[in-house]
mmCIF file of C-alpha atoms in Angstrom:
data_model
loop_
_atom_site.group_PDB
_atom_site.id
_atom_site.type_symbol
_atom_site.label_atom_id
_atom_site.label_comp_id
_atom_site.label_asym_id
_atom_site.label_seq_id
_atom_site.Cartn_x
_atom_site.Cartn_y
_atom_site.Cartn_z
ATOM 1 C CA MET A 1 -107.327 95.111 -14.610
ATOM 2 C CA LYS A 2 -104.950 97.295 -14.490
ATOM 3 C CA LEU A 3 -107.245 99.876 -13.718
ATOM 4 C CA LYS A 4 -108.891 97.625 -10.419
ATOM 5 C CA LYS A 5 -105.321 99.116 -8.515
ATOM 6 C CA PHE A 6 -107.523 102.488 -8.276
ATOM 7 C CA LEU A 7 -110.149 100.983 -6.362
ATOM 8 C CA ALA A 8 -107.922 101.020 -3.391
ATOM 9 C CA ILE A 9 -108.310 103.074 -0.693
ATOM 10 C CA PRO A 10 -104.559 104.523 -0.437
ATOM 11 C CA VAL A 11 -104.699 105.338 -3.941
ATOM 12 C CA PHE A 12 -107.888 107.147 -3.182
ATOM 13 C CA SER A 13 -106.466 109.370 -0.136
ATOM 14 C CA ALA A 14 -103.454 109.951 -2.571
ATOM 15 C CA PHE A 15 -105.826 111.391 -5.572
ATOM 16 C CA PHE A 16 -107.679 113.652 -2.755
ATOM 17 C CA LEU A 17 -104.854 114.821 -1.414
ATOM 18 C CA MET A 18 -103.254 116.502 -3.880
ATOM 19 C CA GLY A 19 -106.089 117.602 -5.341
ATOM 20 C CA PHE A 20 -107.306 119.203 -2.027
ATOM 21 C CA VAL A 21 -103.495 120.592 -1.532
ATOM 22 C CA TYR A 22 -103.845 122.292 -5.392
ATOM 23 C CA TYR A 23 -107.096 122.921 -4.754
ATOM 24 C CA ILE A 24 -106.097 125.180 -1.702
ATOM 25 C CA THR A 25 -102.402 126.419 -3.273
ATOM 26 C CA VAL A 26 -104.389 127.779 -6.147
ATOM 27 C CA PHE A 27 -107.572 129.167 -5.921
ATOM 28 C CA ILE A 28 -107.272 130.051 -1.716
ATOM 29 C CA PHE A 29 -103.986 131.060 -0.630
ATOM 30 C CA ILE A 30 -102.262 132.772 -4.154
ATOM 31 C CA GLU A 31 -105.561 134.179 -5.153
ATOM 32 C CA ASP A 32 -105.920 135.922 -1.624
ATOM 33 C CA TRP A 33 -102.085 136.561 -1.176
ATOM 34 C CA VAL A 34 -101.097 138.164 -4.904
ATOM 35 C CA GLY A 35 -104.581 137.429 -6.728
ATOM 36 C CA LEU A 36 -104.410 135.135 -9.534
ATOM 37 C CA GLN A 37 -105.157 138.235 -12.532
ATOM 38 C CA THR A 38 -102.113 139.529 -11.535
ATOM 39 C CA SER A 39 -98.307 138.705 -13.527
ATOM 40 C CA ALA A 40 -96.916 137.619 -9.949
ATOM 41 C CA GLY A 41 -100.087 134.529 -9.321
ATOM 42 C CA SER A 42 -100.427 133.851 -12.834
ATOM 43 C CA LEU A 43 -96.330 132.765 -12.745
ATOM 44 C CA ASN A 44 -97.057 131.221 -9.185
ATOM 45 C CA HIS A 45 -99.942 128.899 -11.223
ATOM 46 C CA LEU A 46 -98.420 128.380 -13.940
ATOM 47 C CA ILE A 47 -95.496 126.866 -12.225
ATOM 48 C CA PHE A 48 -97.227 125.122 -9.782
ATOM 49 C CA SER A 49 -99.353 123.060 -12.384
ATOM 50 C CA PHE A 50 -96.713 122.072 -14.324
ATOM 51 C CA VAL A 51 -95.276 120.890 -11.156
ATOM 52 C CA ALA A 52 -98.558 119.350 -10.045
ATOM 53 C CA SER A 53 -99.073 117.482 -13.675
ATOM 54 C CA LEU A 54 -95.835 115.791 -13.349
ATOM 55 C CA CYS A 55 -96.447 114.772 -10.339
ATOM 56 C CA LEU A 56 -100.017 113.050 -11.335
ATOM 57 C CA LEU A 57 -98.092 111.614 -14.119
ATOM 58 C CA SER A 58 -95.625 110.126 -12.628
ATOM 59 C CA PHE A 59 -98.909 109.024 -10.053
ATOM 60 C CA LEU A 60 -100.468 107.284 -12.822
ATOM 61 C CA VAL A 61 -96.997 105.296 -14.266
ATOM 62 C CA GLY A 62 -96.255 104.364 -11.036
ATOM 63 C CA VAL A 63 -99.300 103.032 -10.469
ATOM 64 C CA LEU A 64 -99.857 101.012 -13.779
ATOM 65 C CA THR A 65 -96.538 99.803 -14.505
ATOM 66 C CA ASP A 66 -95.891 96.250 -13.880
ATOM 67 C CA PRO A 67 -92.555 96.547 -11.106
ATOM 68 C CA GLY A 68 -91.062 93.654 -13.162
ATOM 69 C CA ARG A 69 -92.267 89.756 -13.978
ATOM 70 C CA VAL A 70 -89.762 87.154 -13.824
ATOM 71 C CA PRO A 71 -89.555 85.885 -17.456
ATOM 72 C CA LEU A 72 -90.756 81.789 -18.175
ATOM 73 C CA SER A 73 -87.597 81.274 -19.607
ATOM 74 C CA TYR A 74 -85.426 82.423 -16.020
ATOM 75 C CA ILE A 75 -82.670 79.867 -16.236
ATOM 76 C CA PRO A 76 -79.278 81.123 -13.117
ATOM 77 C CA ASP A 77 -76.344 81.476 -14.516
ATOM 78 C CA ILE A 78 -74.753 79.866 -11.913
ATOM 79 C CA GLU A 79 -71.265 80.576 -12.702
ATOM 80 C CA HIS A 80 -72.157 84.851 -13.053
ATOM 81 C CA SER A 81 -70.730 86.638 -10.060
ATOM 82 C CA SER A 82 -73.588 88.360 -8.672
ATOM 83 C CA PHE A 83 -75.173 84.659 -7.965
ATOM 84 C CA ALA A 84 -73.059 82.439 -6.841
ATOM 85 C CA SER A 85 -69.392 82.714 -4.978
ATOM 86 C CA ASP A 86 -66.623 80.804 -5.336
ATOM 87 C CA GLN A 87 -66.653 79.620 -2.520
ATOM 88 C CA GLU A 88 -70.481 78.784 -2.181
ATOM 89 C CA PRO A 89 -71.894 75.200 -3.238
ATOM 90 C CA ARG A 90 -73.694 75.227 -6.705
ATOM 91 C CA LYS A 91 -76.481 73.424 -4.509
ATOM 92 C CA ASN A 92 -77.337 75.656 -2.320
ATOM 93 C CA VAL A 93 -76.878 78.638 -4.943
ATOM 94 C CA LEU A 94 -79.566 77.166 -6.540
ATOM 95 C CA GLN A 95 -81.583 76.600 -3.508
ATOM 96 C CA SER A 96 -81.479 79.572 -1.860
ATOM 97 C CA LYS A 97 -82.562 81.401 -5.806
ATOM 98 C CA TYR A 98 -85.277 79.150 -5.650
ATOM 99 C CA CYS A 99 -89.413 81.334 -4.772
ATOM 100 C CA ASP A 100 -91.292 78.170 -3.284
ATOM 101 C CA LYS A 101 -93.995 80.068 -4.029
ATOM 102 C CA CYS A 102 -93.974 81.444 -7.264
ATOM 103 C CA ALA A 103 -91.532 77.917 -8.216
ATOM 104 C CA VAL A 104 -89.697 80.321 -10.437
ATOM 105 C CA TYR A 105 -85.970 80.837 -10.486
ATOM 106 C CA LYS A 106 -85.352 84.241 -8.870
ATOM 107 C CA PRO A 107 -82.871 86.519 -11.008
ATOM 108 C CA PRO A 108 -80.198 88.243 -8.375
ATOM 109 C CA ARG A 109 -82.108 91.580 -7.063
ATOM 110 C CA THR A 110 -85.419 90.236 -7.196
ATOM 111 C CA HIS A 111 -87.637 89.311 -3.992
ATOM 112 C CA HIS A 112 -90.816 88.473 -3.387
ATOM 113 C CA CYS A 113 -94.384 89.958 -2.085
ATOM 114 C CA ARG A 114 -96.689 88.409 -0.009
ATOM 115 C CA VAL A 115 -99.046 91.509 -1.359
ATOM 116 C CA CYS A 116 -99.019 91.315 -4.856
ATOM 117 C CA LYS A 117 -97.455 87.117 -3.852
ATOM 118 C CA ARG A 118 -95.577 86.963 -6.534
ATOM 119 C CA CYS A 119 -91.034 87.577 -7.206
ATOM 120 C CA ILE A 120 -90.866 91.046 -8.239
ATOM 121 C CA LEU A 121 -87.641 92.276 -10.222
ATOM 122 C CA ARG A 122 -85.067 94.154 -8.485
ATOM 123 C CA MET A 123 -87.396 94.812 -6.002
ATOM 124 C CA ASP A 124 -87.513 97.301 -3.866
ATOM 125 C CA HIS A 125 -90.539 97.632 -1.525
ATOM 126 C CA HIS A 126 -94.403 97.767 -1.751
ATOM 127 C CA CYS A 127 -95.688 100.738 -1.793
ATOM 128 C CA LEU A 128 -99.381 101.301 -0.703
ATOM 129 C CA TRP A 129 -99.958 104.458 -1.601
ATOM 130 C CA ILE A 130 -99.593 103.706 -5.951
ATOM 131 C CA ASN A 131 -101.323 100.294 -4.465
ATOM 132 C CA ASN A 132 -98.174 98.903 -6.493
ATOM 133 C CA CYS A 133 -94.365 96.801 -5.949
ATOM 134 C CA VAL A 134 -91.830 99.897 -6.215
ATOM 135 C CA GLY A 135 -89.547 97.604 -8.252
ATOM 136 C CA TYR A 136 -87.611 97.523 -12.469
ATOM 137 C CA TRP A 137 -89.736 98.706 -14.213
ATOM 138 C CA ASN A 138 -91.454 101.499 -11.936
ATOM 139 C CA TYR A 139 -88.248 103.078 -9.817
ATOM 140 C CA LYS A 140 -87.670 105.508 -11.565
ATOM 141 C CA ALA A 141 -91.857 106.916 -12.110
ATOM 142 C CA PHE A 142 -91.700 106.219 -7.880
ATOM 143 C CA PHE A 143 -88.744 108.870 -7.806
ATOM 144 C CA ASP A 144 -89.654 111.095 -10.186
ATOM 145 C CA LEU A 145 -93.309 110.814 -7.477
ATOM 146 C CA VAL A 146 -91.672 111.419 -4.340
ATOM 147 C CA LEU A 147 -89.184 114.327 -6.471
ATOM 148 C CA TYR A 148 -92.249 116.486 -7.482
ATOM 149 C CA ALA A 149 -94.606 115.991 -4.402
ATOM 150 C CA THR A 150 -91.627 117.228 -2.979
ATOM 151 C CA ILE A 151 -90.848 120.512 -5.070
ATOM 152 C CA GLY A 152 -95.051 121.310 -4.865
ATOM 153 C CA SER A 153 -95.308 120.608 -0.995
ATOM 154 C CA ILE A 154 -92.915 122.338 -0.885
ATOM 155 C CA HIS A 155 -93.428 125.515 -3.194
ATOM 156 C CA SER A 156 -97.174 125.745 -1.496
ATOM 157 C CA THR A 157 -95.534 126.338 2.151
ATOM 158 C CA VAL A 158 -94.188 128.930 0.689
ATOM 159 C CA ILE A 159 -97.254 130.417 -1.034
ATOM 160 C CA VAL A 160 -99.115 129.443 2.127
ATOM 161 C CA ILE A 161 -96.526 131.412 4.295
ATOM 162 C CA SER A 162 -96.298 134.367 2.321
ATOM 163 C CA CYS A 163 -99.850 134.718 2.004
ATOM 164 C CA THR A 164 -100.244 134.899 6.020
ATOM 165 C CA HIS A 165 -97.501 137.151 6.582
ATOM 166 C CA GLN A 166 -98.311 139.768 4.910
ATOM 167 C CA LYS A 167 -102.601 139.581 5.617
ATOM 168 C CA ASP A 168 -104.061 141.820 7.558
ATOM 169 C CA TRP A 169 -105.753 140.081 10.728
ATOM 170 C CA SER A 170 -106.287 143.235 12.631
ATOM 171 C CA ASN A 171 -109.270 143.563 10.175
ATOM 172 C CA SER A 172 -110.194 140.377 8.487
ATOM 173 C CA GLY A 173 -108.682 137.909 10.319
ATOM 174 C CA THR A 174 -111.668 136.127 11.777
ATOM 175 C CA THR A 175 -111.347 132.990 14.381
ATOM 176 C CA ALA A 176 -112.102 129.814 11.868
ATOM 177 C CA LEU A 177 -109.959 131.987 9.023
ATOM 178 C CA LYS A 178 -106.806 131.911 11.518
ATOM 179 C CA ILE A 179 -107.304 128.080 12.597
ATOM 180 C CA LEU A 180 -107.713 127.356 8.880
ATOM 181 C CA TYR A 181 -104.642 128.981 7.536
ATOM 182 C CA LEU A 182 -102.370 127.290 10.750
ATOM 183 C CA ALA A 183 -103.758 124.138 9.724
ATOM 184 C CA CYS A 184 -102.837 124.823 6.390
ATOM 185 C CA GLY A 185 -99.839 126.187 6.817
ATOM 186 C CA ALA A 186 -98.882 122.968 9.901
ATOM 187 C CA MET A 187 -100.066 119.663 6.495
ATOM 188 C CA SER A 188 -98.136 121.539 4.003
ATOM 189 C CA LEU A 189 -94.383 121.988 6.497
ATOM 190 C CA ALA A 190 -95.821 118.336 7.524
ATOM 191 C CA LEU A 191 -95.817 117.086 3.763
ATOM 192 C CA SER A 192 -92.926 118.526 2.555
ATOM 193 C CA ALA A 193 -91.023 117.335 6.034
ATOM 194 C CA THR A 194 -92.107 113.913 5.173
ATOM 195 C CA LEU A 195 -91.329 114.094 1.151
ATOM 196 C CA GLY A 196 -88.412 115.160 1.759
ATOM 197 C CA THR A 197 -86.873 113.176 4.297
ATOM 198 C CA LEU A 198 -87.963 110.684 1.690
ATOM 199 C CA LEU A 199 -86.818 111.848 -1.271
ATOM 200 C CA GLY A 200 -82.981 112.396 0.367
ATOM 201 C CA TRP A 201 -83.814 108.476 0.962
ATOM 202 C CA HIS A 202 -83.668 107.333 -2.325
ATOM 203 C CA ILE A 203 -81.461 109.649 -3.356
ATOM 204 C CA TYR A 204 -78.527 107.415 -1.552
ATOM 205 C CA LEU A 205 -79.910 104.658 -2.655
ATOM 206 C CA ILE A 206 -79.546 106.108 -6.103
ATOM 207 C CA THR A 207 -76.524 107.374 -5.833
ATOM 208 C CA ARG A 208 -75.425 103.998 -3.879
ATOM 209 C CA ASN A 209 -77.120 101.511 -6.671
ATOM 210 C CA MET A 210 -79.643 100.160 -3.609
ATOM 211 C CA THR A 211 -82.763 99.168 -3.268
ATOM 212 C CA THR A 212 -84.486 99.854 0.351
ATOM 213 C CA ILE A 213 -83.957 95.514 0.780
ATOM 214 C CA GLU A 214 -80.158 95.540 -0.319
ATOM 215 C CA TYR A 215 -79.877 98.719 2.403
ATOM 216 C CA TYR A 216 -81.072 96.475 5.201
ATOM 217 C CA GLU A 217 -78.819 93.180 3.540
ATOM 218 C CA GLY A 218 -76.544 95.298 3.287
ATOM 219 C CA ILE A 219 -76.104 96.154 7.341
ATOM 220 C CA ARG A 220 -76.429 92.212 8.277
ATOM 221 C CA ALA A 221 -73.587 91.848 5.542
ATOM 222 C CA THR A 222 -71.334 94.584 6.993
ATOM 223 C CA TRP A 223 -71.703 92.954 10.628
ATOM 224 C CA LEU A 224 -71.029 89.186 9.396
ATOM 225 C CA ALA A 225 -68.070 90.634 7.111
ATOM 226 C CA LYS A 226 -66.670 92.022 10.120
ATOM 227 C CA LYS A 227 -66.858 89.180 11.875
ATOM 228 C CA SER A 228 -64.933 87.126 9.934
ATOM 229 C CA GLY A 229 -62.345 90.575 9.695
ATOM 230 C CA LEU A 230 -63.907 91.034 6.562
ATOM 231 C CA SER A 231 -64.812 94.841 5.025
ATOM 232 C CA TYR A 232 -67.899 94.999 2.503
ATOM 233 C CA ARG A 233 -69.176 96.999 -0.535
ATOM 234 C CA HIS A 234 -72.240 96.541 -1.878
ATOM 235 C CA PRO A 235 -72.083 94.449 -5.330
ATOM 236 C CA PHE A 236 -73.921 96.843 -7.706
ATOM 237 C CA ASP A 237 -72.333 100.503 -6.456
ATOM 238 C CA HIS A 238 -70.696 101.465 -9.108
ATOM 239 C CA GLY A 239 -69.576 105.620 -8.244
ATOM 240 C CA VAL A 240 -72.351 107.840 -8.058
ATOM 241 C CA TYR A 241 -72.624 109.250 -11.788
ATOM 242 C CA ARG A 242 -72.293 105.032 -13.157
ATOM 243 C CA ASN A 243 -75.103 104.178 -10.711
ATOM 244 C CA ILE A 244 -77.341 107.111 -11.428
ATOM 245 C CA THR A 245 -77.302 106.413 -14.956
ATOM 246 C CA LEU A 246 -77.997 102.846 -14.753
ATOM 247 C CA VAL A 247 -81.333 103.414 -13.058
ATOM 248 C CA LEU A 248 -81.976 107.509 -14.695
ATOM 249 C CA GLY A 249 -80.379 106.680 -17.371
ATOM 250 C CA SER A 250 -77.664 108.484 -19.144
ATOM 251 C CA ASN A 251 -79.603 111.954 -20.649
ATOM 252 C CA THR A 252 -79.980 114.141 -17.424
ATOM 253 C CA LEU A 253 -83.202 115.666 -19.202
ATOM 254 C CA LYS A 254 -85.048 112.373 -18.869
ATOM 255 C CA TRP A 255 -84.387 112.325 -15.943
ATOM 256 C CA PHE A 256 -87.748 114.169 -14.595
ATOM 257 C CA CYS A 257 -89.899 111.826 -17.358
ATOM 258 C CA PRO A 258 -91.024 109.534 -15.828
ATOM 259 C CA THR A 259 -92.504 107.386 -18.948
ATOM 260 C CA SER A 260 -87.849 107.772 -20.394
ATOM 261 C CA THR A 261 -87.197 103.862 -19.693
ATOM 262 C CA GLY A 262 -85.364 103.505 -22.873
ATOM 263 C CA HIS A 263 -82.174 102.901 -20.783
ATOM 264 C CA LEU A 264 -83.746 99.778 -18.850
ATOM 265 C CA LYS A 265 -82.963 95.983 -20.274
ATOM 266 C CA ASP A 266 -84.402 93.102 -19.406
ATOM 267 C CA GLY A 267 -84.001 92.934 -14.867
ATOM 268 C CA VAL A 268 -82.244 89.947 -14.969
ATOM 269 C CA SER A 269 -78.928 91.081 -15.117
ATOM 270 C CA PHE A 270 -76.910 93.574 -13.358
ATOM 271 C CA PRO A 271 -72.757 94.495 -14.135
ATOM 272 C CA THR A 272 -71.300 93.837 -10.371
ATOM 273 C CA LEU A 273 -68.131 95.054 -9.400
ATOM 274 C CA ARG A 274 -66.314 91.454 -10.376
ATOM 275 C CA ASP A 275 -67.791 92.409 -14.381
ATOM 276 C CA ASN A 276 -65.658 95.416 -13.807
ATOM 277 C CA ALA A 277 -61.869 94.077 -12.707
#
């Protein structure tokens, strides 16, 4: 059943793009720049292939890993600080945390995905490119995917620019070849800028232990708090370092391994600011 996730045009497109970038970087631009048989060519080939392999691994993990299902045995704890406020009636809390479509109670930070047609634990967003939701169990793989894709795109861009700069266009520069180099350079720059922006966004979210959905919910919560003369702070924000370890783990080396999720628990309970008070 999981393999059916690959039968989607966006997933095929992502595979094709990764393969295309790898091929032109290694077999066209590195070869034309310094040659694959040279020490510089071999080193660039090795580094780029290593990053590309990690990118592919992260992609596969992101596609195949279930982002998180609500346990059938889950029962909401309305006394828990992250589930209800002191002023909120218990009946209203239960209603607000009940999903009519799934007919289950939603744990904190859980949202219903209209594409997957079910509730997702710590849902960040639904990603077309991996044909899957980004949630509790595969968020780390998604982050590593964006990280390695950004590094690979920047490396590819540097190689393309270096190759273009050193090439003797007066002797070997046909119009078709110039167009090819220009198009590949523009694509690499665009990919680097797009992926770099996405990476920066998710670094920002991780340092605040926040999902994309919670960020937009926080904008409204901040506005409502200001109207009442109060201040709002994200309830799961414990400071930059602890936020990072809660999402990526306490072992720094394992931050870069998409399959290392031993630090994750059940996805239905999370420490809040009130828990630390």
